[in-house]
Steps between C-alpha positions, in 0.01 A plus 500: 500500500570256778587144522568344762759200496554301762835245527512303857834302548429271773864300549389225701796259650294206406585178761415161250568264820483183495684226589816493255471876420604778698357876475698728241573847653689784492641763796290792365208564242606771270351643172651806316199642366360507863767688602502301860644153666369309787725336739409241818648587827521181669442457860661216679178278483646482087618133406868538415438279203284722329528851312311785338207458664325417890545127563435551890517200732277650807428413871110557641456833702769685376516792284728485164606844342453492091672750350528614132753793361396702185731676351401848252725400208326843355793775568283838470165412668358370802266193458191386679462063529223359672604182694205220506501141735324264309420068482631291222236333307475266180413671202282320233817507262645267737775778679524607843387845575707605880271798500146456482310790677158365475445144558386364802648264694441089351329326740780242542771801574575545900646834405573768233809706562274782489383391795840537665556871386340788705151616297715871475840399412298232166526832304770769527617808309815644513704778293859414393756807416641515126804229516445369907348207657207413744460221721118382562419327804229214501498323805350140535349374792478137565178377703542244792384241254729286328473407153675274237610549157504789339341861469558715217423806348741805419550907567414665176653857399342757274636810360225728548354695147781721277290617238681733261373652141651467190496887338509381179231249485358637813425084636527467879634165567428399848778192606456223770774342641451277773775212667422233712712324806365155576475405864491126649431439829560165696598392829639144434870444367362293193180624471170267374565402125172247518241673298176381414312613166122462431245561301239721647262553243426485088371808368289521194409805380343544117677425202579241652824670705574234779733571767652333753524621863799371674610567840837444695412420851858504666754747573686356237676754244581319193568526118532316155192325523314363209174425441356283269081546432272290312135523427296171446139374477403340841549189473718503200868516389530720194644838577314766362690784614851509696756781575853470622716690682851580700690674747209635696570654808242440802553722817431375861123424589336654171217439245566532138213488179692328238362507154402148342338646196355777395431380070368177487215303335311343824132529491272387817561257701727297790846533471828411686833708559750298584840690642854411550699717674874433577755702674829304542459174684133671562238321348131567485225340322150682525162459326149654515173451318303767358216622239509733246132646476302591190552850531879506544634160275506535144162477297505174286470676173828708555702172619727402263517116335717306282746742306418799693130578366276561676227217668247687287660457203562127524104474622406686175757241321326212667146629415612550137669197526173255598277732255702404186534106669088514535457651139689278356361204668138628361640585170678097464130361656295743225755370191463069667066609494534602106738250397240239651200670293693514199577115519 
C-alpha cells in the first residue's frame, strides 16, 4: 500500500514594517529535517543596516547581481533544489507571501520584481555535492524608469522529491521542504512609508459569507495592522455582526479578501460594513453599502429570536399566544351572555 504524505516547510523571514517596528531576521534559513540552509550573498547595492535578507537600495539602468548559497547539509548524497523568483502578495490570513508565482500584477503596482529578473534565470535547477555549497545567480535589471517606495517579493528554494520506503510498513513518504529569501527593492534612502488602504469591494456569497476586498495602493510594506469590521442595517446603528483582528501584515500594492462573517443570522436586505483599519499612526475609516439577496441571506424561519429559538418558534408562540387571548375573550363574552339570561 501507498500513502503519500506530504510536509512543506516554507521558513519565510517575515518583514512586519511599520513605523516603530523593524523586520526580524536571521543570516541564514536552516531546518534539520531539510537537511539544507539558505544564505544571501549581498551585493554592494545591500543597505548596511540590514541583514539576512535583500534590502537593496538601487539606481535606474543598472543591473544588480542577487545571489543565494545552498548548502547540502546531507553528507552521503547529492541533492537537486529548484530555485523560483517570485512577488510578495497579501494572503487572506493577513501575512505576506514574498513568493507568489501566479498573481498578476495590481493595477496600482509600477513593477513586480519579476519583472526585473530575466524570464530564464525566474526558475533554476541546480545539483549540490553531499556536504558543499552552490551559489545561484539571479540578476535584476532596473528599467530607465524610476520608481518610489518599495518592491518586494523573495527567491524561494525547494529541495526537489526524496521519496524513500519504509520495509516494514512498506509507506512511501514523499517530503517537501521549501525556504524562502525575501527581496526589497527601492531606490530612495528612506523609501515611501505613506500607504493608502481601501475598500474595493463587499462580497456576498450564500450563507450569508461576506467578505471584504481590500487593496493597498502604495509601495508601502507594512505590518501590525488591525482591523476592526462591523455589519449594520443601512441606516441604522446596531451591529449585527463584527470581527476583530491584529498584527496583519499587508505587502506593497496588494488586494486582500478578508473574512467579515461566514455564521451569522442576516436574512435579505440592505446592509452596511463599516471598517477600521489602523496600522501605527495609520488610520483608516471605510464603509460600503450592500444587499444580501433572498437566495444567499438567511430564510426568516431559520433566523434566530429572543433566547436563541428560532423566528419560527416565537411566530408559533405568538399564534398560540393570540389563539388562547381570542378564546378566552369568547369564552368571558359566552359566560357575561348566560349570566344576563339567568338574571
Amino acid at each position: 500500500m501507498k500513502v503519500k504524505t506530504f510536509t512543506k516547510v516554507i521558513l519565510t523571514l517575515v518583514l512586519g514594517f511599520c513605523f516603530l517596528q523593524k523586520p526580524a531576521v536571521q543570516a541564514a534559513v536552516a531546518n534539520d529535517a531539510a537537511q539544507f540552509t539558505i544564505s544571501p550573498v549581498y551585493p554592494r547595492e545591500q543597505r548596511p543596516d540590514t541583514t539576512g535578507y535583500f534590502a537593496l537600495k538601487t539606481r535606474p539602468k543598472t543591473t544588480v547581481p542577487v545571489k543565494v548559497k545552498i548548502t547540502n547539509l546531507n553528507s552521503d548524497t547529492d541533492v537537486d533544489y529548484i530555485v523560483r523568483v517570485g512577488n510578495a502578495t497579501t494572503t487572506d490570513n493577513g501575512a505576506i507571501n514574498y513568493t507568489d508565482f501566479k498573481t498578476k500584477k495590481d493595477p496600482t503596482a509600477a513593477f513586480q520584481l519579476t519583472q526585473f529578473v530575466p524570464k530564464k534565470e525566474r526558475t533554476q535547477q541546480v545539483t549540490v555535492a553531499a556536504h558543499k555549497s552552490t551559489t545561484v545567480s539571479i540578476n535584476l535589471r532596473l528599467p530607465r524608469q524610476k520608481f518610489n517606495g518599495t518592491i518586494a517579493g523573495g527567491i524561494y528554494v525547494e529541495r526537489m522529491t526524496n521519496a524513500h520506503v519504509d520495509t516494514k510498513s512498506k509507506l512511501s513518504a514523499q517530503n517537501h521542504f521549501a525556504m524562502t529569501l525575501p527581496v526589497l527593492v527601492s531606490q530612495q534612502k528612506h523609501p515611501d512609508q505613506v500607504a493608502q488602504m481601501k475598500l474595493k469591494a463587499v462580497k456576498v456569497q450564500k450563507g450569508p459569507k461576506i467578505s471584504a476586498t481590500l487593496r493597498n495602493t502604495r509601495p508601502v510594506l507594512f505590518g501590525k495592522l488591525k482591523i476592526n469590521a462591523q455589519i449594520t442595517k443601512q441606516g441604522q446603528t446596531k451591529v449585527l455582526a463584527q470581527r476583530q483582528v491584529q498584527n496583519y501584515q499587508v505587502a506593497p500594492n496588494s488586494t486582500f479578501n478578508f473574512l467579515v462573517t461566514d455564521h451569522n443570522q442576516l436574512g435579505a436586505g440592505k446592509y452596511t460594513l463599516t471598517l477600521h483599519l489602523q496600522s501605527g499612526k495609520r488610520k483608516w475609516n471605510l464603509r460600503q453599502n450592500f444587499t444580501i439577496t433572498g437566495s444567499q441571506g438567511v430564510p426568516f424561519t431559520k433566523q434566530k429570536g429572543w433566547l436563541g429559538l428560532s423566528q419560527l418558534i416565537w411566530l408559533l408562540i405568538g399564534f398560540l399566544v393570540l389563539l388562547i387571548v381570542i378564546l378566552c375573550g369568547i369564552i368571558i363574552a359566552q359566560n357575561k351572555r348566560l349570566s344576563k339570561k339567568n338574571k
